[in-house]
Coordinates of C-alpha atoms in Angstrom, one line a residue:
M1 CA 106.1 112.2 19.0
A2 CA 107.3 108.9 17.4
A3 CA 104.7 106.2 16.9
K4 CA 105.4 102.5 17.4
Y5 CA 104.7 100.3 14.5
A6 CA 102.5 98.0 16.6
D7 CA 100.4 100.9 17.6
V8 CA 100.0 102.2 14.1
V9 CA 99.0 99.5 11.8
G10 CA 95.4 98.7 12.4
T11 CA 92.6 97.1 10.4
A12 CA 92.3 98.3 6.8
P13 CA 89.0 99.7 5.7
A14 CA 88.2 96.3 4.0
D15 CA 88.7 93.5 6.5
L16 CA 89.9 91.0 3.9
S17 CA 90.7 88.4 6.5
A18 CA 87.0 87.9 7.0
R19 CA 86.7 86.3 3.5
K20 CA 86.8 82.6 4.3
L21 CA 85.9 79.4 2.4
P22 CA 83.7 77.5 2.3
M23 CA 80.8 80.0 2.5
D24 CA 77.2 79.2 3.5
D25 CA 74.8 79.0 0.6
T26 CA 72.6 81.9 1.6
P27 CA 70.1 84.2 -0.3
E28 CA 72.7 87.0 0.2
L29 CA 75.4 85.1 -1.6
R30 CA 73.1 84.1 -4.4
Q31 CA 72.0 87.7 -4.8
A32 CA 75.6 88.8 -4.8
L33 CA 76.3 86.4 -7.8
V34 CA 73.2 87.9 -9.6
E35 CA 74.3 91.5 -9.1
G36 CA 78.0 90.9 -9.5
E37 CA 79.9 92.3 -12.4
P38 CA 80.3 89.4 -15.0
H39 CA 84.0 90.0 -15.8
T40 CA 84.9 90.1 -12.1
L41 CA 82.9 87.0 -11.4
L42 CA 84.8 85.2 -14.2
M43 CA 88.2 86.3 -12.8
T44 CA 87.1 85.3 -9.3
Y45 CA 86.0 81.9 -10.4
V46 CA 89.2 81.1 -12.4
H47 CA 91.3 82.4 -9.5
L48 CA 89.6 80.1 -7.0
S49 CA 89.2 77.1 -9.3
G50 CA 92.1 77.2 -11.7
D51 CA 89.6 76.3 -14.4
E52 CA 91.4 77.9 -17.3
A53 CA 89.0 76.5 -19.8
M54 CA 86.4 79.1 -18.8
L55 CA 88.7 81.8 -20.2
D56 CA 88.5 80.1 -23.6
I57 CA 84.7 79.8 -23.4
F58 CA 84.3 83.5 -22.5
A59 CA 87.1 85.1 -24.6
P60 CA 85.1 85.4 -27.9
H61 CA 82.4 87.4 -26.2
L62 CA 84.5 89.9 -24.2
K63 CA 85.2 93.4 -25.5
S64 CA 86.5 96.7 -24.3
P65 CA 83.7 99.0 -22.8
Y66 CA 84.6 101.4 -25.6
A67 CA 84.1 98.9 -28.4
Y68 CA 81.3 99.1 -30.9
P69 CA 79.1 97.2 -31.3
P70 CA 78.9 96.8 -27.5
E71 CA 79.7 93.5 -25.8
Q72 CA 77.0 90.9 -25.6
I73 CA 77.8 87.9 -23.3
P74 CA 75.2 85.1 -23.8
A75 CA 72.9 84.8 -20.8
D76 CA 73.4 81.0 -20.5
L77 CA 77.2 81.5 -20.1
I78 CA 76.7 83.9 -17.3
E79 CA 74.2 81.6 -15.6
D80 CA 76.6 78.7 -15.9
L81 CA 79.4 80.9 -14.5
R82 CA 77.3 81.8 -11.5
A83 CA 76.5 78.2 -10.8
R84 CA 80.1 77.1 -11.0
L85 CA 81.3 79.9 -8.7
L86 CA 78.5 79.1 -6.2
H87 CA 79.8 75.5 -6.1
V88 CA 83.4 76.6 -5.6
L89 CA 82.4 79.0 -2.9
T90 CA 80.2 76.7 -0.9
T91 CA 81.7 73.2 -1.3
P92 CA 84.5 72.2 1.0
G93 CA 87.7 71.5 -0.9
A94 CA 86.4 72.8 -4.2
A95 CA 88.6 75.9 -4.2
M96 CA 92.3 75.4 -5.0
D97 CA 94.7 75.2 -2.0
G98 CA 97.1 78.1 -2.6
D99 CA 97.4 80.8 -5.2
I100 CA 97.5 80.6 -9.0
S101 CA 100.6 80.9 -11.1
E102 CA 101.8 84.2 -12.6
T103 CA 101.3 82.7 -16.1
L104 CA 97.6 82.1 -15.4
M105 CA 97.0 85.4 -13.7
H106 CA 98.6 87.2 -16.6
R107 CA 96.3 85.3 -19.0
M108 CA 93.3 86.1 -16.9
M109 CA 94.1 89.8 -17.1
T110 CA 94.5 89.8 -20.9
V111 CA 91.3 87.8 -21.5
G112 CA 89.3 89.7 -19.0
L113 CA 90.2 93.0 -20.6
A114 CA 90.0 91.8 -24.2
E115 CA 93.4 93.3 -24.8
E116 CA 97.0 92.4 -24.2
V117 CA 98.5 93.3 -20.8
E118 CA 102.2 93.7 -21.3
D119 CA 104.7 92.2 -18.8
E120 CA 105.9 95.7 -17.8
F121 CA 102.5 96.4 -16.1
L122 CA 102.5 93.3 -13.9
P123 CA 104.5 94.6 -10.9
L124 CA 102.4 97.8 -10.8
L125 CA 99.2 95.8 -11.0
Y126 CA 100.2 93.3 -8.3
D127 CA 101.0 96.3 -6.1
Q128 CA 98.0 98.5 -6.8
I129 CA 95.4 95.8 -7.0
G130 CA 96.4 94.4 -3.7
F131 CA 97.3 90.8 -4.7
R132 CA 100.9 91.0 -3.4
P133 CA 101.2 93.7 -0.8
E134 CA 104.8 94.7 0.0
L135 CA 106.4 93.7 3.3
P136 CA 106.4 96.7 5.7
R137 CA 109.8 98.3 5.6
R138 CA 110.5 97.6 9.3
E139 CA 110.3 93.9 8.5
R140 CA 112.7 94.0 5.6
K141 CA 116.0 92.3 6.4
D142 CA 117.8 94.2 3.5
R143 CA 117.0 97.6 5.0
K144 CA 118.9 99.5 7.7
P145 CA 116.5 100.7 10.4
A146 CA 115.6 104.4 10.5
P147 CA 117.9 106.1 13.1
A148 CA 116.3 107.2 16.3
G149 CA 115.3 110.9 16.3
F150 CA 115.4 111.3 12.5
K151 CA 112.2 113.3 12.3
V152 CA 110.0 113.8 9.2
L153 CA 107.4 116.5 9.2
V154 CA 104.4 116.1 6.9
I155 CA 102.4 119.2 5.8
G156 CA 98.7 118.3 5.4
A157 CA 96.4 115.5 6.5
G158 CA 94.7 114.9 3.1
M159 CA 95.2 111.9 0.9
T160 CA 99.0 112.3 0.5
G161 CA 99.6 113.3 4.1
L162 CA 97.8 110.3 5.5
A163 CA 99.6 107.9 3.2
A164 CA 102.8 109.4 4.4
G165 CA 101.8 108.9 8.0
V166 CA 101.0 105.2 7.4
K167 CA 104.2 104.5 5.5
L168 CA 106.5 106.5 7.7
A169 CA 105.2 104.6 10.7
E170 CA 105.7 101.3 9.0
A171 CA 109.3 102.4 8.2
G172 CA 110.0 103.3 11.8
Y173 CA 110.6 107.0 11.4
D174 CA 109.8 109.7 14.0
W175 CA 107.0 111.6 12.1
E176 CA 104.4 114.2 12.6
I177 CA 101.6 115.7 10.5
V178 CA 100.7 119.4 10.7
E179 CA 97.2 120.1 9.5
K180 CA 95.6 123.6 9.3
N181 CA 92.0 122.3 9.6
E182 CA 90.3 120.7 12.6
E183 CA 90.0 117.3 10.9
V184 CA 91.7 115.1 8.3
G185 CA 90.6 114.8 4.7
G186 CA 92.0 117.9 3.1
T187 CA 89.9 118.9 0.1
W188 CA 87.3 116.3 1.0
W189 CA 86.8 117.9 4.4
E190 CA 86.8 121.5 3.0
N191 CA 84.5 121.0 0.0
R192 CA 80.9 120.7 1.0
Y193 CA 78.9 122.1 -1.8
P194 CA 75.8 120.2 -2.9
G195 CA 76.7 117.3 -5.2
V196 CA 80.4 117.3 -4.4
G197 CA 82.1 114.1 -5.4
V198 CA 84.9 112.4 -7.3
D199 CA 85.2 111.6 -11.0
T200 CA 87.6 108.7 -10.3
P201 CA 85.9 105.4 -9.6
S202 CA 85.5 104.7 -5.9
H203 CA 87.1 101.3 -5.9
F204 CA 90.3 102.7 -7.4
Y205 CA 90.3 106.1 -5.7
S206 CA 91.6 104.6 -2.5
F207 CA 94.8 103.3 -1.1
S208 CA 96.2 100.0 -2.3
F209 CA 97.0 99.1 1.3
A210 CA 93.5 100.0 2.5
L211 CA 90.9 98.6 0.0
N212 CA 87.4 99.5 0.8
S213 CA 84.3 97.4 0.2
E214 CA 81.8 99.9 1.6
W215 CA 81.5 102.5 -1.1
H216 CA 77.8 103.6 -1.6
N217 CA 78.5 104.8 -5.2
Y218 CA 80.8 103.7 -8.0
H219 CA 82.0 107.3 -7.9
P220 CA 82.3 108.5 -4.3
Q221 CA 80.4 111.5 -3.0
G222 CA 82.4 114.0 -1.0
T223 CA 81.0 112.7 2.3
D224 CA 82.0 109.1 1.4
M225 CA 85.5 110.2 0.5
F226 CA 85.9 112.1 3.7
A227 CA 84.5 109.1 5.7
Y228 CA 87.0 106.8 4.0
L229 CA 90.0 109.1 4.8
K230 CA 88.8 109.6 8.3
R231 CA 88.5 105.8 8.8
V232 CA 92.1 105.4 7.5
A233 CA 93.3 107.9 10.0
D234 CA 91.5 106.0 12.8
D235 CA 92.3 102.5 11.7
Y236 CA 95.9 103.2 11.3
R237 CA 96.0 105.2 14.6
L238 CA 97.4 108.3 13.0
R239 CA 95.7 111.0 15.1
P240 CA 98.2 111.0 18.0
N241 CA 100.8 112.2 15.5
I242 CA 98.6 114.9 13.9
R243 CA 98.6 118.6 15.0
F244 CA 95.3 120.0 14.0
N245 CA 94.3 123.7 13.7
T246 CA 98.0 124.4 13.0
L247 CA 99.2 126.3 9.9
V248 CA 102.7 125.9 8.5
E249 CA 104.0 129.3 7.6
K250 CA 107.7 129.1 6.9
L251 CA 110.5 126.5 6.3
V252 CA 114.1 127.6 6.8
W253 CA 117.0 125.3 6.2
D254 CA 119.7 125.4 8.9
D255 CA 123.0 124.9 6.9
D256 CA 125.1 124.0 10.0
A257 CA 122.6 121.5 11.6
A258 CA 121.3 120.2 8.3
L259 CA 117.7 120.6 9.7
W260 CA 114.6 122.4 8.7
N261 CA 113.2 125.0 11.1
V262 CA 109.5 124.9 10.5
T263 CA 107.4 127.8 11.8
V264 CA 103.8 126.9 12.6
R265 CA 101.0 129.1 13.9
R266 CA 98.3 127.6 16.1
K267 CA 94.6 128.7 16.0
D268 CA 95.1 131.0 19.0
G269 CA 97.8 132.9 17.1
S270 CA 100.8 131.5 19.0
E271 CA 103.8 130.3 17.1
E272 CA 106.3 127.4 17.4
V273 CA 109.4 126.3 15.5
I274 CA 109.6 122.6 14.9
R275 CA 113.0 121.1 14.0
A276 CA 112.8 118.4 11.3
N277 CA 115.3 116.4 9.3
A278 CA 113.0 116.2 6.3
V279 CA 109.7 117.7 5.1
I280 CA 107.1 116.0 2.9
N281 CA 104.8 118.8 1.7
G282 CA 101.3 117.3 1.1
H283 CA 99.3 120.5 1.1
G284 CA 98.1 119.9 -2.4
P285 CA 97.2 122.3 -5.2
V286 CA 93.4 122.3 -4.8
N287 CA 92.9 124.2 -1.5
R288 CA 93.7 127.8 -2.6
L289 CA 90.5 128.9 -4.2
K290 CA 90.4 131.4 -7.1
W291 CA 87.8 134.1 -7.5
P292 CA 87.0 135.2 -11.1
S293 CA 88.5 138.5 -12.2
I294 CA 85.3 140.4 -12.9
A295 CA 84.7 144.1 -12.3
G296 CA 82.4 144.8 -9.4
L297 CA 82.5 141.3 -7.9
D298 CA 82.7 142.7 -4.3
S299 CA 79.7 145.0 -4.9
F300 CA 77.2 142.2 -5.1
E301 CA 74.6 142.7 -2.3
G302 CA 73.1 139.1 -2.4
V303 CA 74.8 136.0 -1.2
R304 CA 78.1 135.3 -2.8
L305 CA 79.6 131.8 -2.5
H306 CA 82.6 129.9 -3.8
T307 CA 82.2 126.1 -4.2
A308 CA 85.4 125.6 -2.1
T309 CA 84.0 127.5 0.9
W310 CA 80.3 126.6 0.7
D311 CA 78.1 127.8 3.5
T312 CA 75.8 124.8 4.3
S313 CA 73.4 127.0 6.1
I314 CA 72.3 128.8 2.9
D315 CA 68.8 127.9 1.7
L316 CA 68.5 128.2 -2.1
S317 CA 64.8 127.3 -2.2
G318 CA 63.0 129.5 -4.8
K319 CA 66.1 131.8 -5.2
R320 CA 67.4 133.3 -8.4
V321 CA 70.9 131.7 -8.6
G322 CA 73.8 132.3 -10.9
V323 CA 76.7 129.9 -11.3
I324 CA 79.9 131.1 -12.9
G325 CA 81.8 128.2 -14.5
T326 CA 81.0 124.9 -16.1
G327 CA 84.0 122.8 -14.9
A328 CA 84.0 119.8 -12.7
S329 CA 82.6 121.5 -9.5
A330 CA 79.9 123.2 -11.5
A331 CA 78.9 120.0 -13.2
Q332 CA 78.3 118.4 -9.8
L333 CA 76.7 121.5 -8.2
I334 CA 74.2 122.4 -11.0
P335 CA 72.1 119.3 -11.1
A336 CA 72.2 119.1 -7.3
I337 CA 70.6 122.5 -6.8
A338 CA 68.4 122.8 -9.9
G339 CA 65.4 121.2 -8.3
D340 CA 65.4 123.7 -5.4
V341 CA 66.1 127.0 -7.0
G342 CA 63.5 129.3 -8.7
E343 CA 65.7 130.3 -11.6
L344 CA 69.2 129.0 -12.4
H345 CA 71.5 131.0 -14.7
V346 CA 74.8 129.2 -15.7
F347 CA 77.5 131.4 -17.1
Q348 CA 79.8 129.3 -19.3
R349 CA 83.2 130.8 -19.7
S350 CA 84.6 127.9 -21.8
R351 CA 83.2 124.6 -23.0
H352 CA 84.1 121.2 -21.6
W353 CA 84.0 117.7 -23.0
V354 CA 81.4 115.6 -21.1
M355 CA 81.4 111.9 -21.0
P356 CA 78.5 109.7 -19.8
S357 CA 79.3 107.6 -16.7
P358 CA 79.5 103.9 -17.5
A359 CA 78.1 103.2 -14.0
G360 CA 74.6 104.4 -14.8
D361 CA 72.8 105.5 -11.7
D362 CA 76.1 105.0 -9.8
E363 CA 74.7 103.2 -6.8
V364 CA 76.5 100.1 -5.5
T365 CA 73.9 97.5 -4.7
E366 CA 73.9 95.5 -1.4
G367 CA 74.6 92.3 -3.4
V368 CA 77.8 93.8 -4.9
K369 CA 78.9 95.1 -1.4
F370 CA 78.3 91.5 -0.1
A371 CA 80.6 90.2 -2.9
M372 CA 83.3 92.7 -2.0
R373 CA 83.1 91.9 1.7
H374 CA 82.9 88.1 1.6
I375 CA 83.9 86.6 -1.7
P376 CA 87.7 86.1 -1.9
H377 CA 89.5 88.0 -4.7
Y378 CA 86.3 89.7 -5.9
L379 CA 87.3 93.2 -4.6
E380 CA 90.8 93.0 -6.0
W381 CA 89.7 91.8 -9.5
F382 CA 87.0 94.5 -9.6
R383 CA 89.7 97.2 -8.7
F384 CA 91.9 95.7 -11.4
R385 CA 89.3 96.2 -14.1
I386 CA 88.4 99.7 -12.9
Y387 CA 92.0 100.7 -12.8
W388 CA 92.8 99.5 -16.3
Y389 CA 90.1 101.4 -18.0
A390 CA 90.5 104.5 -15.9
A391 CA 94.2 104.7 -16.1
D392 CA 96.9 103.9 -18.7
G393 CA 94.3 102.4 -21.0
L394 CA 93.4 106.0 -21.8
Y395 CA 97.0 107.1 -22.5
P396 CA 96.9 106.8 -26.3
N397 CA 94.3 109.6 -26.3
V398 CA 96.9 112.1 -25.2
L399 CA 99.6 111.2 -27.7
L400 CA 99.9 113.5 -30.7
D401 CA 99.9 111.6 -34.0
P402 CA 102.5 113.6 -36.1
E403 CA 100.6 112.6 -39.3
W404 CA 97.3 113.9 -37.9
P405 CA 96.1 117.3 -39.3
E406 CA 97.3 120.1 -36.8
D407 CA 94.1 122.1 -37.3
S408 CA 91.9 119.1 -36.4
P409 CA 89.8 119.1 -33.1
S410 CA 91.5 115.8 -32.3
V411 CA 95.1 114.5 -32.2
S412 CA 94.9 110.9 -33.5
A413 CA 92.4 108.3 -34.7
V414 CA 92.0 107.0 -31.2
N415 CA 91.4 110.5 -29.9
E416 CA 88.9 111.2 -32.7
A417 CA 87.0 108.0 -31.8
M418 CA 86.7 109.3 -28.2
R419 CA 85.6 112.7 -29.5
Q420 CA 82.8 111.0 -31.5
F421 CA 81.8 109.0 -28.4
A422 CA 81.5 112.3 -26.5
I423 CA 79.6 114.0 -29.4
G424 CA 77.2 111.1 -29.4
H425 CA 76.3 111.9 -25.8
I426 CA 75.6 115.5 -26.8
E427 CA 73.5 114.4 -29.8
K428 CA 71.5 112.0 -27.8
T429 CA 70.8 114.4 -24.9
F430 CA 70.0 117.5 -27.0
A431 CA 68.4 115.9 -30.1
N432 CA 65.7 118.6 -30.2
R433 CA 67.8 121.5 -28.9
P434 CA 70.3 122.6 -31.6
D435 CA 71.0 125.8 -29.6
L436 CA 72.3 123.8 -26.6
K437 CA 74.3 121.5 -28.9
E438 CA 76.1 124.5 -30.3
K439 CA 76.8 125.9 -26.9
L440 CA 78.1 122.7 -25.3
T441 CA 80.2 121.2 -28.2
P442 CA 83.9 122.1 -27.7
D443 CA 86.3 122.8 -30.5
F444 CA 89.4 121.4 -28.9
P445 CA 90.6 117.8 -28.5
V446 CA 89.1 115.5 -25.8
F447 CA 91.6 115.2 -22.9
S448 CA 93.4 118.5 -23.6
K449 CA 91.6 119.8 -20.5
R450 CA 89.8 118.0 -17.7
I451 CA 86.8 115.9 -18.8
I452 CA 83.5 116.2 -17.0
L453 CA 81.8 113.0 -16.0
D454 CA 78.0 113.0 -16.4
R455 CA 76.3 110.6 -14.1
G456 CA 72.9 111.3 -15.8
P457 CA 71.6 114.5 -14.2
Y458 CA 74.1 117.0 -15.5
F459 CA 73.4 117.5 -19.2
P460 CA 69.6 116.9 -18.9
T461 CA 69.5 119.7 -16.3
Y462 CA 69.9 122.2 -19.1
L463 CA 66.6 121.0 -20.6
E464 CA 64.7 122.2 -17.6
P465 CA 62.7 125.4 -18.4
H466 CA 64.0 127.4 -15.4
V467 CA 67.7 126.6 -16.2
H468 CA 69.4 129.0 -18.6
L469 CA 72.9 128.5 -20.1
E470 CA 74.5 131.8 -20.9
Q471 CA 77.4 131.9 -23.3
T472 CA 77.7 135.6 -23.5
G473 CA 80.6 137.0 -21.5
I474 CA 80.1 138.9 -18.2
E475 CA 80.8 142.6 -18.4
K476 CA 80.5 143.3 -14.7
V477 CA 78.9 142.4 -11.4
T478 CA 76.4 144.9 -9.9
P479 CA 74.8 145.1 -6.5
K480 CA 71.7 143.3 -7.9
G481 CA 73.3 140.8 -10.3
L482 CA 75.3 140.7 -13.5
V483 CA 75.5 142.7 -16.7
L484 CA 76.5 140.7 -19.8
K485 CA 78.6 142.0 -22.7
D486 CA 75.5 142.3 -24.9
G487 CA 74.0 144.7 -22.3
R488 CA 71.5 142.3 -20.7
E489 CA 71.1 142.6 -17.0
I490 CA 70.3 139.5 -14.9
E491 CA 69.2 140.0 -11.3
L492 CA 70.2 137.3 -8.8
D493 CA 69.8 136.5 -5.2
V494 CA 72.8 134.2 -5.0
L495 CA 76.0 134.2 -7.0
V496 CA 78.1 131.1 -7.0
C497 CA 81.7 131.1 -8.3
A498 CA 82.6 127.6 -9.4
T499 CA 85.9 128.9 -10.6
G500 CA 88.4 126.4 -9.2
F501 CA 91.8 126.9 -7.6
D502 CA 95.1 128.8 -8.1
V503 CA 96.8 125.6 -9.0
A504 CA 99.9 127.2 -10.6
N505 CA 100.9 128.8 -7.3
M506 CA 102.0 125.5 -5.8
M507 CA 103.7 127.1 -2.8
G508 CA 100.6 129.0 -1.7
D509 CA 101.5 131.5 1.1
L510 CA 104.3 129.2 2.3
E511 CA 107.7 130.7 2.6
I512 CA 110.6 128.2 1.8
V513 CA 114.2 129.2 2.4
G514 CA 116.9 126.7 1.4
I515 CA 120.7 126.5 1.4
G516 CA 122.4 129.9 1.8
G517 CA 119.1 131.8 2.1
K518 CA 117.8 130.7 -1.3
H519 CA 114.1 131.4 -1.6
L520 CA 111.9 128.9 -3.6
R521 CA 109.6 131.8 -4.4
S522 CA 112.4 133.3 -6.4
E523 CA 112.7 130.1 -8.4
W524 CA 109.0 129.4 -9.0
G525 CA 107.3 132.8 -8.8
T526 CA 103.5 132.4 -8.7
E527 CA 102.9 130.3 -11.8
D528 CA 106.1 128.6 -13.0
P529 CA 107.0 125.7 -10.6
R530 CA 109.7 123.3 -11.7
A531 CA 111.2 120.4 -9.8
Y532 CA 113.3 117.3 -10.4
F533 CA 110.8 114.4 -10.9
G534 CA 108.0 116.7 -9.7
M535 CA 109.3 116.8 -6.1
L536 CA 112.8 118.0 -5.5
V537 CA 114.7 121.2 -6.2
P538 CA 118.5 121.8 -5.9
G539 CA 119.3 123.9 -2.8
F540 CA 116.3 122.6 -0.8
P541 CA 117.6 119.3 0.8
N542 CA 115.2 116.7 2.1
Y543 CA 112.2 118.7 0.9
F544 CA 109.7 116.7 -1.0
H545 CA 106.9 118.7 -2.7
T546 CA 104.3 116.0 -3.5
V547 CA 101.7 116.6 -6.2
G548 CA 104.2 119.0 -7.6
P549 CA 105.2 120.2 -11.0
N550 CA 104.5 117.9 -13.9
S551 CA 103.3 115.0 -11.7
A552 CA 99.6 115.1 -12.2
P553 CA 98.0 112.1 -14.0
N554 CA 96.0 114.3 -16.4
H555 CA 95.4 111.5 -19.0
A556 CA 93.6 109.4 -16.4
A557 CA 92.4 108.8 -12.9
G558 CA 95.1 108.0 -10.3
Q559 CA 96.0 110.8 -7.8
N560 CA 95.9 108.1 -5.2
L561 CA 98.5 106.1 -7.1
I562 CA 100.6 109.3 -7.5
S563 CA 100.4 110.0 -3.7
E564 CA 101.4 106.5 -2.8
C565 CA 104.3 106.5 -5.3
Q566 CA 105.6 109.9 -4.2
V567 CA 105.5 108.8 -0.5
N568 CA 107.4 105.6 -1.4
Y569 CA 110.0 107.6 -3.3
A570 CA 110.5 110.1 -0.5
I571 CA 111.0 107.3 2.1
E572 CA 113.4 105.4 -0.3
C573 CA 115.4 108.6 -0.6
L574 CA 115.6 109.0 3.2
D575 CA 116.4 105.3 3.6
W576 CA 119.4 105.8 1.3
V577 CA 120.6 108.9 3.1
N578 CA 120.5 107.0 6.4
A579 CA 122.1 103.9 5.0
E580 CA 125.0 106.0 3.8
E581 CA 125.1 107.7 7.3
K582 CA 124.6 111.1 5.7
K583 CA 122.2 113.9 6.7
A584 CA 120.4 114.9 3.6
L585 CA 120.2 114.7 -0.2
Q586 CA 119.4 117.1 -3.0
P587 CA 119.3 116.7 -6.8
T588 CA 122.3 118.1 -8.7
K589 CA 121.8 121.1 -10.9
P590 CA 122.7 119.1 -14.1
A591 CA 120.1 116.4 -13.1
F592 CA 117.5 119.0 -12.5
D593 CA 118.1 120.7 -15.8
A594 CA 118.2 117.4 -17.7
W595 CA 114.8 116.5 -16.2
Q596 CA 113.3 119.8 -17.3
K597 CA 114.6 119.2 -20.8
K598 CA 113.2 115.6 -20.8
V599 CA 109.7 116.9 -19.8
E600 CA 109.7 119.6 -22.4
T601 CA 110.8 117.2 -25.1
Q602 CA 108.0 114.8 -24.3
M603 CA 105.4 117.5 -23.8
V604 CA 105.8 118.6 -27.4
K605 CA 104.4 115.1 -28.3
M606 CA 101.4 115.4 -26.1
I607 CA 97.8 116.7 -26.5
W608 CA 98.5 119.6 -24.2
S609 CA 100.7 121.1 -26.9
H610 CA 97.8 121.3 -29.4
P611 CA 97.2 124.9 -30.5
R612 CA 93.6 124.8 -29.1
A613 CA 94.6 123.3 -25.7
Y614 CA 94.0 125.8 -23.0
S615 CA 93.3 124.7 -19.4
Y616 CA 94.5 125.2 -15.8
Y617 CA 97.3 122.8 -16.7
N618 CA 99.0 125.7 -18.5
N619 CA 100.4 128.9 -17.1
S620 CA 99.9 132.3 -18.8
K621 CA 102.8 131.5 -21.2
K622 CA 101.0 128.3 -22.1
R623 CA 103.7 126.1 -20.5
N624 CA 102.1 123.0 -19.0
F625 CA 103.5 123.0 -15.5
L626 CA 101.1 120.3 -14.1
S627 CA 100.7 117.2 -16.3
W628 CA 102.9 114.0 -16.2
P629 CA 103.5 113.4 -19.9
W630 CA 104.1 109.7 -19.6
R631 CA 102.1 106.7 -18.4
L632 CA 101.2 105.9 -14.8
V633 CA 103.3 102.7 -15.0
D634 CA 106.3 104.9 -15.9
F635 CA 105.6 107.0 -12.8
W636 CA 105.4 103.9 -10.6
N637 CA 108.6 102.6 -12.0
E638 CA 110.5 105.9 -11.5
C639 CA 109.3 105.9 -7.8
R640 CA 110.8 102.6 -6.9
G641 CA 113.9 104.6 -5.7
P642 CA 116.2 107.4 -6.5
R643 CA 118.7 107.4 -9.4
K644 CA 121.7 107.8 -7.2
G645 CA 123.8 109.5 -9.8
D646 CA 121.4 112.4 -9.9
F647 CA 121.9 113.3 -6.3
E648 CA 124.4 114.9 -3.9
L649 CA 124.5 113.6 -0.4
L650 CA 125.2 116.1 2.4

């Protein structure tokens, strides 16, 4: 089911070609300049005008959003900037003809962020911010075309699977996506609990090749994220190459043919074996829900729900509701349902650090949307700023300072400053509730497990008189509710388990059999996955396990970047195989072992090795199987192509 390039590449979710100069001086444009983010307006103005002097004028007033005292830009400077930008946008010939130099762009980045942007970040920034999109592979003269009939099968039509579809089509490969659900979107189609959303900022949590100006919130709600991925599938015409309602059950490598035999099961129960030269597994780790191990859980006679399989027909009005868990899903669910329920009992199994959202009420105004749709370069510069402060700018927080006291609840001076910032949020919210302060203040370092983003409603929800935060452990579930370890019984009508996913079991129920009948389950078990560069395993040729072992950006936002990078890496590997007129590749055992050693050596230097660091990043032996222990820029650089000495070509 090969797709032609011309039939695949459609209009990206932000039609950047619509941004033309000069613009009409309209009330909508003036409102956009009033509502626009000042740093982004400055970058946009300098980009269009080349007026470098404005950087010198603004530089003394610009600070990091984490700086204290907070930044104060004089109002007259902002008004002058708006007037200058209005003139450039609406006056014929006022904008520069052509783009700015690399030197000026680099200086703009450094001044706008109030910190140095090292040269090593520039290629990544140009790529991810959308300033210099790469030429599609099919148009590159230095690349050998993909051979006819070389088929790549992609598992899953979530974020990674859709990126794979777009890029495989651009590269000219025969490709197909197999999706178990009836629609694209992956976790953003499956998760429908009230309040479901994303902690990553919207304008970064999207593909670099499909920037989106239409986000309703600065952190997308689940419905918005699903709508975005659905639109990508439609705009890039991916649907003809997606098999819906089809589950991949087994992969078996054919040694003689150098092909994967992929057994799939349709919704009607019928099976088919698909032959593929390569497999990109994009089924992700957050679609295998985990129920809590509590005695009597199945005995509950009320409504029992898991956030990952929410029943949207359930009416919670006036009900006595219990929520087990206070992680990311619970922090979104709790404020979303608190106003409807009669009584809400939250059972906290472990504390989490909670940070206030810098976006306030989180709504993107119409003026800002207008700026992103129509003002050249505004959307890209806004994404740049969001990316920097949500990504590698946070990396120092997860580095252990060897001189820092080991028994401290932080790991460095930088990390301690972030801890104090988070404590300030607790102190401010619960100034008159010392009991809640004690219950909600963690004793482990910030960033050693996933941080909760508070958009305003979460922490204040615990101040409501009908909301009860229970710290005592659960002894058992009964037909009528719960019994706590102190003997108290709490009767419930609805029990919600916001207890996450079985992330460590990265294979799920999939059976994978490689060279000579070697089973990947024997290598990984149910909680100890290991791979070369988070994707490849010796003995399993042309099998790319995306979002795999030690590839998660747990110091920052950026799963979208990881997905794009891994797809790029997989295609670069396949391009190399085909350029050499071979059939497959696999990492060598020495390269695999060396990579494991490299990860382990670095992990000792990371926050996740702190004695108080316990999270789903670690397996039962406290080995961190999930986190990428370096920066995102390092991941991006590694993904430019394979280290050929680490591989065997078949």
